[in-house]
mmCIF file of C-alpha atoms in Angstrom:
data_model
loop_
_atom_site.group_PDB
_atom_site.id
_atom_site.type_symbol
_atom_site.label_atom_id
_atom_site.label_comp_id
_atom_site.label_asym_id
_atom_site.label_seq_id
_atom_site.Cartn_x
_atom_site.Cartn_y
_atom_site.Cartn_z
ATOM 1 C CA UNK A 1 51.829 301.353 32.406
ATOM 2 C CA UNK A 2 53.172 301.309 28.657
ATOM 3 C CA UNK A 3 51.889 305.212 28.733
ATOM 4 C CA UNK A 4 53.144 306.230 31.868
ATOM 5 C CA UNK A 5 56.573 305.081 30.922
ATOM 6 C CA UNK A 6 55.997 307.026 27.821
ATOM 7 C CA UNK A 7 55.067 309.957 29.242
ATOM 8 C CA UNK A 8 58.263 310.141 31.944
ATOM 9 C CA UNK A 9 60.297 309.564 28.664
ATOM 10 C CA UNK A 10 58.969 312.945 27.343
ATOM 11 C CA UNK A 11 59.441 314.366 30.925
ATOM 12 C CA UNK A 12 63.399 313.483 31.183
ATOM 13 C CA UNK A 13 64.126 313.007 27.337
ATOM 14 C CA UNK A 14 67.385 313.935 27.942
ATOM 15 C CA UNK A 15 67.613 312.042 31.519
ATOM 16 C CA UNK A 16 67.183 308.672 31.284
ATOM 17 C CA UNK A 17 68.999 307.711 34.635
ATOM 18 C CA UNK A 18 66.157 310.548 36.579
ATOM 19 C CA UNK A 19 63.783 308.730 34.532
ATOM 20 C CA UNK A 20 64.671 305.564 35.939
ATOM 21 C CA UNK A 21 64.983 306.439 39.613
ATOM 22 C CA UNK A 22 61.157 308.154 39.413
ATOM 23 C CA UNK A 23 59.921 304.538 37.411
ATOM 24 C CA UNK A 24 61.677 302.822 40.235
ATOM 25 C CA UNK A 25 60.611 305.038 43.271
ATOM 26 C CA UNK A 26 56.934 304.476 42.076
ATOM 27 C CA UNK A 27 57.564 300.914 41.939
ATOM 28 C CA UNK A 28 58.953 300.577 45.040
ATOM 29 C CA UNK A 29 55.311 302.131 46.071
ATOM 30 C CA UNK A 30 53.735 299.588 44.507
ATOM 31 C CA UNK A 31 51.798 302.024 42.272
ATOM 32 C CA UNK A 32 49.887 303.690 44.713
ATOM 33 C CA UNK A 33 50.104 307.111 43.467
ATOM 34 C CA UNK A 34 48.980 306.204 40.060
ATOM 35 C CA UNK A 35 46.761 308.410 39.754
ATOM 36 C CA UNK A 36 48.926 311.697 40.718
ATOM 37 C CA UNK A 37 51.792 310.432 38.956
ATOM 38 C CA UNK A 38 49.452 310.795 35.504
ATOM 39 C CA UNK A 39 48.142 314.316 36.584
ATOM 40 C CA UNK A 40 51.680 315.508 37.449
ATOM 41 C CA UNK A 41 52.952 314.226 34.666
ATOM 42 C CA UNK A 42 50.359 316.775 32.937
ATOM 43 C CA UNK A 43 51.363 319.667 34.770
ATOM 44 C CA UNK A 44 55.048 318.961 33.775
ATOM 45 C CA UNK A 45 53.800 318.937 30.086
ATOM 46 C CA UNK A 46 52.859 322.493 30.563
ATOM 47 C CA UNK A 47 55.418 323.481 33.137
ATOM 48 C CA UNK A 48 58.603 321.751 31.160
ATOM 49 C CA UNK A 49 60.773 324.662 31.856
ATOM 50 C CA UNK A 50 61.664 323.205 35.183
ATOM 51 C CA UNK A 51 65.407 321.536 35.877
ATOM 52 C CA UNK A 52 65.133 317.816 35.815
ATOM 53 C CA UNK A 53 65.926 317.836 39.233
ATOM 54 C CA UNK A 54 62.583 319.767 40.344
ATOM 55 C CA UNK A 55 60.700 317.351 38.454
ATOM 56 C CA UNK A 56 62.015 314.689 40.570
ATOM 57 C CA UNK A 57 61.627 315.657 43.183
ATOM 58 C CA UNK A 58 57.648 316.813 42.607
ATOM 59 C CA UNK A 59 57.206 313.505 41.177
ATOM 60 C CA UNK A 60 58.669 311.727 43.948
ATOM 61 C CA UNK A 61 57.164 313.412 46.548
ATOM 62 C CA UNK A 62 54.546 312.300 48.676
ATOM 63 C CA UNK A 63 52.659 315.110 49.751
ATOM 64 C CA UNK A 64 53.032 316.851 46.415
ATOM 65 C CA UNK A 65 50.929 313.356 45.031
ATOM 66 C CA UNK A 66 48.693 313.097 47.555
ATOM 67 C CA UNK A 67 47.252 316.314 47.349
ATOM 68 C CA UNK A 68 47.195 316.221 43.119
ATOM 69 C CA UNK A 69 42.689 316.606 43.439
ATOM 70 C CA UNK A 70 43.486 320.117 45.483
ATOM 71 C CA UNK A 71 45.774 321.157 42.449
ATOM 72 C CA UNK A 72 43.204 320.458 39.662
ATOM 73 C CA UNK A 73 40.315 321.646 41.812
ATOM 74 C CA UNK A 74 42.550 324.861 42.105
ATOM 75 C CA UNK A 75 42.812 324.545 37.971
ATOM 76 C CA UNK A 76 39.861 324.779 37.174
ATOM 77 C CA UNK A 77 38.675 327.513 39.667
ATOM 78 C CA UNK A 78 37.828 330.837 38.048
ATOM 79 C CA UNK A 79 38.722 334.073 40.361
ATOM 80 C CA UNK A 80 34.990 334.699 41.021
ATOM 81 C CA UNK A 81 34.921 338.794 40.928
ATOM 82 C CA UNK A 82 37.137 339.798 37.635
ATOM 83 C CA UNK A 83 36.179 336.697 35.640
ATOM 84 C CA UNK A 84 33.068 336.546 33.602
ATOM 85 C CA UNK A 85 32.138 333.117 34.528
ATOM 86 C CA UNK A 86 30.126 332.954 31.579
ATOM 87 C CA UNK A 87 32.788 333.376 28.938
ATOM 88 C CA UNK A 88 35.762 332.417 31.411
ATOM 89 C CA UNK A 89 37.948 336.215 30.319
ATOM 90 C CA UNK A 90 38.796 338.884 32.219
ATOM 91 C CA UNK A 91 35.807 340.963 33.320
ATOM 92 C CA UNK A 92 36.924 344.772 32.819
ATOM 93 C CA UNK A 93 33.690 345.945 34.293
ATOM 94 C CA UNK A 94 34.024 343.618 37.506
ATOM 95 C CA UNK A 95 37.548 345.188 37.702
ATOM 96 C CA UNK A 96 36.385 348.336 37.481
ATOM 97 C CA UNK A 97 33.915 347.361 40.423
ATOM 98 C CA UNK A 98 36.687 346.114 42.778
ATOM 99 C CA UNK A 99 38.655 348.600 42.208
ATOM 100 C CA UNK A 100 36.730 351.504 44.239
ATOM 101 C CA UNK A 101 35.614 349.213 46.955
ATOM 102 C CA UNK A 102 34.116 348.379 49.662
ATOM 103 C CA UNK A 103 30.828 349.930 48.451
ATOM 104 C CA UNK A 104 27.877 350.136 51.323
ATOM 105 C CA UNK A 105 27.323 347.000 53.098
ATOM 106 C CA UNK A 106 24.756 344.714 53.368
ATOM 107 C CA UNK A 107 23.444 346.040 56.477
ATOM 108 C CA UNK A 108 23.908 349.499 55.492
ATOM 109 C CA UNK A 109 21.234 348.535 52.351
ATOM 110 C CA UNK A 110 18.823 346.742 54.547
ATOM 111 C CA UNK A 111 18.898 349.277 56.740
ATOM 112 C CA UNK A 112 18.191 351.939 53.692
ATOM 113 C CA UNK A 113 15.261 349.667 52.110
ATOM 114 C CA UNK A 114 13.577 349.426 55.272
ATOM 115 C CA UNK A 115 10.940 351.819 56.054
ATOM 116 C CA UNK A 116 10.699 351.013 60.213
ATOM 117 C CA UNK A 117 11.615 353.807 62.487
ATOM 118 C CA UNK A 118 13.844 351.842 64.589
ATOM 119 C CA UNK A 119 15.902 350.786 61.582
ATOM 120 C CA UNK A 120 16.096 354.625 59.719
ATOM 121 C CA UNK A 121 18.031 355.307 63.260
ATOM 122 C CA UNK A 122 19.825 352.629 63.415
ATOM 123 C CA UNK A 123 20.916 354.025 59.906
ATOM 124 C CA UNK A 124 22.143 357.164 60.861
ATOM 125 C CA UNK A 125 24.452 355.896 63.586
ATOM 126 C CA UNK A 126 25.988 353.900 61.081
ATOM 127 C CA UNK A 127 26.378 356.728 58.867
ATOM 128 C CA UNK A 128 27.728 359.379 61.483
ATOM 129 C CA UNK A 129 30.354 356.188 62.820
ATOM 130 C CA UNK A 130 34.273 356.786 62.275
ATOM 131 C CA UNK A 131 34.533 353.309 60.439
ATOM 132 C CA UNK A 132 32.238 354.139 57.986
ATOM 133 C CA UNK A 133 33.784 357.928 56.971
ATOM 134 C CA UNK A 134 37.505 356.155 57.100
ATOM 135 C CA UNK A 135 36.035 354.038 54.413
ATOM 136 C CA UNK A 136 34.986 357.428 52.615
ATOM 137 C CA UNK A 137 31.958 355.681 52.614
ATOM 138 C CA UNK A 138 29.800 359.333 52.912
ATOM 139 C CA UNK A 139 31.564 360.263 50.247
ATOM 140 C CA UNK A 140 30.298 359.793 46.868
ATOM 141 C CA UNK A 141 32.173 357.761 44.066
ATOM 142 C CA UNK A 142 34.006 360.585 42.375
ATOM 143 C CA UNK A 143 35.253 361.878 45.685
ATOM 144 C CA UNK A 144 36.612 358.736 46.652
ATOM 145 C CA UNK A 145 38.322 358.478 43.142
ATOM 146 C CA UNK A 146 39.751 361.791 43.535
ATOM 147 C CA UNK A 147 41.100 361.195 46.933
ATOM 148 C CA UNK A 148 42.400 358.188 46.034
ATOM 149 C CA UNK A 149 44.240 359.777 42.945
ATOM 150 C CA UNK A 150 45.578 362.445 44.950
ATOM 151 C CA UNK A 151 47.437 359.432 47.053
ATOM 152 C CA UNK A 152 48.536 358.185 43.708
ATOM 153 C CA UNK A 153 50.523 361.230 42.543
ATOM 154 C CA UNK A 154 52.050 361.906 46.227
ATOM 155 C CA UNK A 155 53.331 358.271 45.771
ATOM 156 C CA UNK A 156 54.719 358.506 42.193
ATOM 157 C CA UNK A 157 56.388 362.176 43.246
ATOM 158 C CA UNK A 158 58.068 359.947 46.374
ATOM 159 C CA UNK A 159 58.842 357.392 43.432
ATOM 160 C CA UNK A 160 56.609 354.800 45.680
ATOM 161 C CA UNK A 161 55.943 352.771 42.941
ATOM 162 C CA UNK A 162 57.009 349.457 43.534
ATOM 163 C CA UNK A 163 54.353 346.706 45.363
ATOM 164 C CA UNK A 164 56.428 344.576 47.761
ATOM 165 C CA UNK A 165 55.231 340.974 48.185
ATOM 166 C CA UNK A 166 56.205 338.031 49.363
ATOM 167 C CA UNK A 167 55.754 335.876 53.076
ATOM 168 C CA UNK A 168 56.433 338.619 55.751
ATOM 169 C CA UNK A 169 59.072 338.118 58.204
ATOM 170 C CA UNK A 170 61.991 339.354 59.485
ATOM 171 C CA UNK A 171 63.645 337.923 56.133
ATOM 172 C CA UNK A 172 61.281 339.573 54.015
ATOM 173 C CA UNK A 173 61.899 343.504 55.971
ATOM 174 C CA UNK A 174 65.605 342.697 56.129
ATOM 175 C CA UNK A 175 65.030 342.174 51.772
ATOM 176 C CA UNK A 176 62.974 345.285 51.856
ATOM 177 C CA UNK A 177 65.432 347.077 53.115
ATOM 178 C CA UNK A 178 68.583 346.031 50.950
ATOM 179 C CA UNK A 179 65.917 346.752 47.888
ATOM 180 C CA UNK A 180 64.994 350.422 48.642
ATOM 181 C CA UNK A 181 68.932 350.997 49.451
ATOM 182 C CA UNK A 182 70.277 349.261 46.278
ATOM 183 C CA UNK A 183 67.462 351.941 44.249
ATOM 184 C CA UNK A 184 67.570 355.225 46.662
ATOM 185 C CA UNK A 185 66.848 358.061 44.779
ATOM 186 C CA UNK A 186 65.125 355.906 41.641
ATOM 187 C CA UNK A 187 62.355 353.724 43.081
ATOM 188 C CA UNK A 188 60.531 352.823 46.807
ATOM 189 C CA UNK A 189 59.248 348.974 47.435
ATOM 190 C CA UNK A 190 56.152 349.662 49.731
ATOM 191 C CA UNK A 191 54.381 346.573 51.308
ATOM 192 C CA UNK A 192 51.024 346.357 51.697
ATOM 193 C CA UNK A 193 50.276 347.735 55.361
ATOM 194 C CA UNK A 194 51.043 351.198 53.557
ATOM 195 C CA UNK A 195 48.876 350.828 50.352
ATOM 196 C CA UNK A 196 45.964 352.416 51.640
ATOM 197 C CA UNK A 197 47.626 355.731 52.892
ATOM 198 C CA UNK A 198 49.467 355.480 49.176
ATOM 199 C CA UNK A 199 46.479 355.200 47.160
ATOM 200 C CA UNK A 200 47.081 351.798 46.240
ATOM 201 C CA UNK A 201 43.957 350.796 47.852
ATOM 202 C CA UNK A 202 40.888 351.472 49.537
ATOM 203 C CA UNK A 203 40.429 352.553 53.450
ATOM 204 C CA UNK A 204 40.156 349.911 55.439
ATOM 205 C CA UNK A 205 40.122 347.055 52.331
ATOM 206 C CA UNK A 206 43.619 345.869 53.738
ATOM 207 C CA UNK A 207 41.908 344.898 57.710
ATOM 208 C CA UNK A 208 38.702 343.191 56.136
ATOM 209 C CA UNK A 209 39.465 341.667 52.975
ATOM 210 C CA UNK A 210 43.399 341.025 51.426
ATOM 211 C CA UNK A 211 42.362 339.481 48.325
ATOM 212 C CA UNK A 212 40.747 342.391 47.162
ATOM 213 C CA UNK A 213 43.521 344.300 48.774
ATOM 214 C CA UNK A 214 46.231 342.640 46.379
ATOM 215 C CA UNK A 215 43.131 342.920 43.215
ATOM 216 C CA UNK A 216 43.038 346.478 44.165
ATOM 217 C CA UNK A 217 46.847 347.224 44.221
ATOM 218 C CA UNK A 218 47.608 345.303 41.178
ATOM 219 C CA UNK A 219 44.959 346.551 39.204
ATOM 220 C CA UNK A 220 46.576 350.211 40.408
ATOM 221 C CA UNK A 221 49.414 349.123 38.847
ATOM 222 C CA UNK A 222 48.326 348.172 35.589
ATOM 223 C CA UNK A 223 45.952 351.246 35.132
ATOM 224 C CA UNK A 224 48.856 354.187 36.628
ATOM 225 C CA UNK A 225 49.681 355.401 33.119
ATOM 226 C CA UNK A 226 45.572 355.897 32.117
ATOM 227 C CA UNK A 227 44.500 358.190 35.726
ATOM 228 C CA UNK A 228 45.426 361.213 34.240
ATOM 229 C CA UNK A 229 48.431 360.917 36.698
ATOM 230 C CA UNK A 230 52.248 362.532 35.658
ATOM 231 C CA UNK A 231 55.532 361.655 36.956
ATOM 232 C CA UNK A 232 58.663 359.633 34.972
ATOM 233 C CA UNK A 233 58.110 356.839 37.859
ATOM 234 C CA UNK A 234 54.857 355.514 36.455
ATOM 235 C CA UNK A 235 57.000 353.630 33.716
ATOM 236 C CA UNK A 236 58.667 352.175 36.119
ATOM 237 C CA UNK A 237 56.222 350.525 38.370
ATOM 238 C CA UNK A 238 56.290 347.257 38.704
ATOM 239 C CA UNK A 239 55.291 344.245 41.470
ATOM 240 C CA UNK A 240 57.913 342.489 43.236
ATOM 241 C CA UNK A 241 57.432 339.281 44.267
ATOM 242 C CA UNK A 242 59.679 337.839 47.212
ATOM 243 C CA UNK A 243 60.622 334.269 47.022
ATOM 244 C CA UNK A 244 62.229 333.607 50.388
ATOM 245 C CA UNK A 245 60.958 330.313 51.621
ATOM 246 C CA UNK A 246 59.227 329.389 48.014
ATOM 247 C CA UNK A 247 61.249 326.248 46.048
ATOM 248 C CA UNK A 248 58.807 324.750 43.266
ATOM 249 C CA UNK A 249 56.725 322.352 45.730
ATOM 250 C CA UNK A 250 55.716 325.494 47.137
ATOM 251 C CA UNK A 251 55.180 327.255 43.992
ATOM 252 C CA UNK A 252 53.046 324.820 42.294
ATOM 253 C CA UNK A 253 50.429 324.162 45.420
ATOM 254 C CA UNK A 254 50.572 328.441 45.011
ATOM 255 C CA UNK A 255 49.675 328.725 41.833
ATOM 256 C CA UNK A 256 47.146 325.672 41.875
ATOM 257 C CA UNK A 257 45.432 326.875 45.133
ATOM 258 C CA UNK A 258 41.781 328.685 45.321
ATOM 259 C CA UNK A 259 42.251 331.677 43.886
ATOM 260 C CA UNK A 260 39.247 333.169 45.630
ATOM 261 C CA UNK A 261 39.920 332.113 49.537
ATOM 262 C CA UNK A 262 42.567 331.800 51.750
ATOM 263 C CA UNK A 263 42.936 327.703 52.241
ATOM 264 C CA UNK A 264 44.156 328.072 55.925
ATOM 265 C CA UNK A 265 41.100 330.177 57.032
ATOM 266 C CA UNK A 266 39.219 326.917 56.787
ATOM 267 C CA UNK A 267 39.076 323.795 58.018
ATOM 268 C CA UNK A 268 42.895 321.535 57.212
ATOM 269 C CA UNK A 269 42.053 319.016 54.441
ATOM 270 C CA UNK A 270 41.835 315.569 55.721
ATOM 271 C CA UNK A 271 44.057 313.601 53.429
ATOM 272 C CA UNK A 272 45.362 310.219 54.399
ATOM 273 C CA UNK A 273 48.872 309.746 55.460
ATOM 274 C CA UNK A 274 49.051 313.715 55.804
ATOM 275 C CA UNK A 275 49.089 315.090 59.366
ATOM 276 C CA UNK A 276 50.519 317.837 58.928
ATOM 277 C CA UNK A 277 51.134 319.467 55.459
ATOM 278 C CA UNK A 278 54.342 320.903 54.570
ATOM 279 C CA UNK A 279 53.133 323.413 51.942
ATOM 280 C CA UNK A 280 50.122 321.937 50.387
ATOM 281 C CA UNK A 281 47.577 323.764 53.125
ATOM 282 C CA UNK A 282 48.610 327.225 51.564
ATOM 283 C CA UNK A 283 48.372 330.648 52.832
ATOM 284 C CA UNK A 284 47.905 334.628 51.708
ATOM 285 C CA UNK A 285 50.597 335.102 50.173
ATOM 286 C CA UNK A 286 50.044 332.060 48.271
ATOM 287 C CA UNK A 287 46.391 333.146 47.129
ATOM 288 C CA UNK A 288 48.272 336.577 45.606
ATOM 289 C CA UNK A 289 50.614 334.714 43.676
ATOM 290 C CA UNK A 290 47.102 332.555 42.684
ATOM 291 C CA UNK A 291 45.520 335.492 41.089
ATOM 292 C CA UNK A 292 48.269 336.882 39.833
ATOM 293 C CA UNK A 293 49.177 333.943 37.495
ATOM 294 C CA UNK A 294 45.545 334.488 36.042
ATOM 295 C CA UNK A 295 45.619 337.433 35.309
ATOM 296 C CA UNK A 296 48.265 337.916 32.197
ATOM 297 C CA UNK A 297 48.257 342.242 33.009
ATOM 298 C CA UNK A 298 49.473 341.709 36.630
ATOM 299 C CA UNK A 299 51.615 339.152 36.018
ATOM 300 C CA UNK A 300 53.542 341.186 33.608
ATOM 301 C CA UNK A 301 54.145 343.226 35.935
ATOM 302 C CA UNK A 302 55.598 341.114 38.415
ATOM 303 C CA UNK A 303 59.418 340.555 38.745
ATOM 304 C CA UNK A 304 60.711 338.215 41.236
ATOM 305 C CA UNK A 305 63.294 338.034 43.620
ATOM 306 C CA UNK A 306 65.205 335.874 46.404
ATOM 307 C CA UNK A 307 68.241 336.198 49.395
ATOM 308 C CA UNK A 308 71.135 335.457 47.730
ATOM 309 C CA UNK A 309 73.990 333.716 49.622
ATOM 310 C CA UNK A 310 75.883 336.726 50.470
ATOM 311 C CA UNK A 311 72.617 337.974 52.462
ATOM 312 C CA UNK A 312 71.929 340.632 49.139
ATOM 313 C CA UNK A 313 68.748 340.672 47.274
ATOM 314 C CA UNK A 314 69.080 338.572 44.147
ATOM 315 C CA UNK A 315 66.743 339.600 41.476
ATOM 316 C CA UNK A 316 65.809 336.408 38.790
ATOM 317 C CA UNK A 317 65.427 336.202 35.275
ATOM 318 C CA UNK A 318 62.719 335.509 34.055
ATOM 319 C CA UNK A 319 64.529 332.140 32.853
ATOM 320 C CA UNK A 320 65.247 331.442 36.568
ATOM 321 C CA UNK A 321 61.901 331.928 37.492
ATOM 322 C CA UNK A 322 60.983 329.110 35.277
ATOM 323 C CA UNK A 323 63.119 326.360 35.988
ATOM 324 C CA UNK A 324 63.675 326.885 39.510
ATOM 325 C CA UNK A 325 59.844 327.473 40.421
ATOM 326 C CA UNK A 326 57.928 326.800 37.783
ATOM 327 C CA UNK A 327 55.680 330.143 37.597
ATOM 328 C CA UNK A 328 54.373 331.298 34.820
ATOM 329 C CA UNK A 329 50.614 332.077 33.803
ATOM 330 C CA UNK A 330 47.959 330.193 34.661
ATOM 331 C CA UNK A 331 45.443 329.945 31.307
ATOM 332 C CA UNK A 332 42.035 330.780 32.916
ATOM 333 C CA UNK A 333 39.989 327.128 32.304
ATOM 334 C CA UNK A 334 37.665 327.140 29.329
ATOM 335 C CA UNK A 335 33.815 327.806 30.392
#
């Protein structure tokens, strides 16, 4: 206990009452979150930008503790596509993969290796169907990069260079809105159910697959100034990250989530004393903000923002983002 009392006096140097009231609170549990308390007291270590306040109240909350193992498993998860999981760094070659798909699929290559009649048909249905020419799937590879280029520089002549996230409702359209009036004439935010026709994307990525739809946008981003593109907007593209109904609970399950799967398209955890989770069961926008905290390229890209009290966008410092929510990269776990 003689550590733990240690470590919260790290935590809250400069707070010794907050100290107290999280040394009592635990108390008062009799302990029970022992284990969590430890962890989290690791994750301050790292994230010890945050106000004392949003310590205490990660520290003193219960689902936040109970759900500590889904947080480290999240850790030490490698994004499976753009990491080498051999050497645990970025994988430029896997990037350069993702970026141009979908490729065929895996019927479309049984299909092609099989030498039965009945299956060479079958083929050329496939082939002759809309959904596989809206995927520019007949097309070869350099086609599809030059269509998708010519997207590109439409979008950066319409100054459509700004990647709009964030959890979409009529908050985040109304915050939209306010954003593309406060920069008319200088910049467009675009969300993501326009990425494809913008060249942001692939065809059809966005309907069957939005993790790679937010790899392929922000890895747009980060590559606009080397596509042979022109235009005074590529230098000032950026990702905008919304955080209307984020605090740092919310934040911190984000970041700490799978980074290769959406958590709620599977089965709820079954966690004792947890029937139904506040924020720790997280979502799709919560995977993007998972990748993009491991990848350093896209995340210094991203700028976040909020609804300010007067109903205005409020755009954060990068100081804000810290203490109030707690982002900031995610080092990629060592191999």
């Amino acid at each position: 206990m003689q550590q733990i009392k240690k470590k919260l006096q790290e935590v809250f140097a400069l707070q010794p009452k907050i100290q107290a009231q999280v040394w009592q609170w635990h108390q008062a549990q009799q302990w029970k979150y022992l284990p969590a308390l430890r962890y989290s007291l690791k994750e301050l270590e790292y994230h010890f930008e945050l106000l004392p306040d949003k310590k205490q109240n990660l520290l003193t909350c219960e689902e936040y503790l109970k759900t500590y193992l889904i947080r480290e498993n999240g850790r030490k998860t490698l994004p499976n596509e753009w990491v080498d999981l051999a050497t645990g760094k970025l994988d430029q070659q896997g990037l350069d993969h993702l970026w141009l798909k979908p490729e065929e699929g895996y019927l479309v290559k049984l299909l092609k290796a099989s030498g039965q009649e009945g299956d060479q048909e079958r083929l050329k249905k496939i082939v002759k169907s809309k959904a596989f020419k809206y995927r520019g799937l007949d097309k070869s590879i350099e086609e599809r990069k030059q269509a998708r280029l010519g997207k590109l520089q439409q979008s950066i002549d319409k100054q459509e260079v700004v990647l709009f996230l964030g959890r979409q409702n009529r908050v985040y359209k109304a915050l939209q809105q306010k954003l593309n009036e406060r920069y008319s004439g200088k910049l467009r935010f675009i969300s993501d159910h326009v990425w494809s026709s913008r060249g942001y994307i692939e065809p059809g990525v966005k309907a069957s697959d939005n993790r790679l739809s937010l790899i392929q946008a922000a890895e747009t981003i980060h590559r606009l100034p080397t596509l042979g593109l022109s235009g005074e907007a590529i230098a000032q593209r950026f990702i905008m990250f919304s955080l209307d109904n984020y605090n740092a609970k919310t934040c911190m399950a984000a970041m700490y989530s799978d980074c290769n799967r959406i958590a709620r398209s599977y089965g709820k955890p079954i966690i004792e004393g947890i029937d139904r989770f506040a924020f720790a069961y997280t979502g799709l926008t919560d995977l993007e903000l998972a990748n993009i905290v491991r990848n350093k390229h896209w995340l210094s890209y991203t700028r976040f923002c909020r609804t300010g009290a007067n109903g205005e966008p409020e755009e954060l410092s990068q100081q804000q983002v810290l203490e109030e929510y707690g982002i900031k990269e995610v080092p990629l776990p060592l191999v």
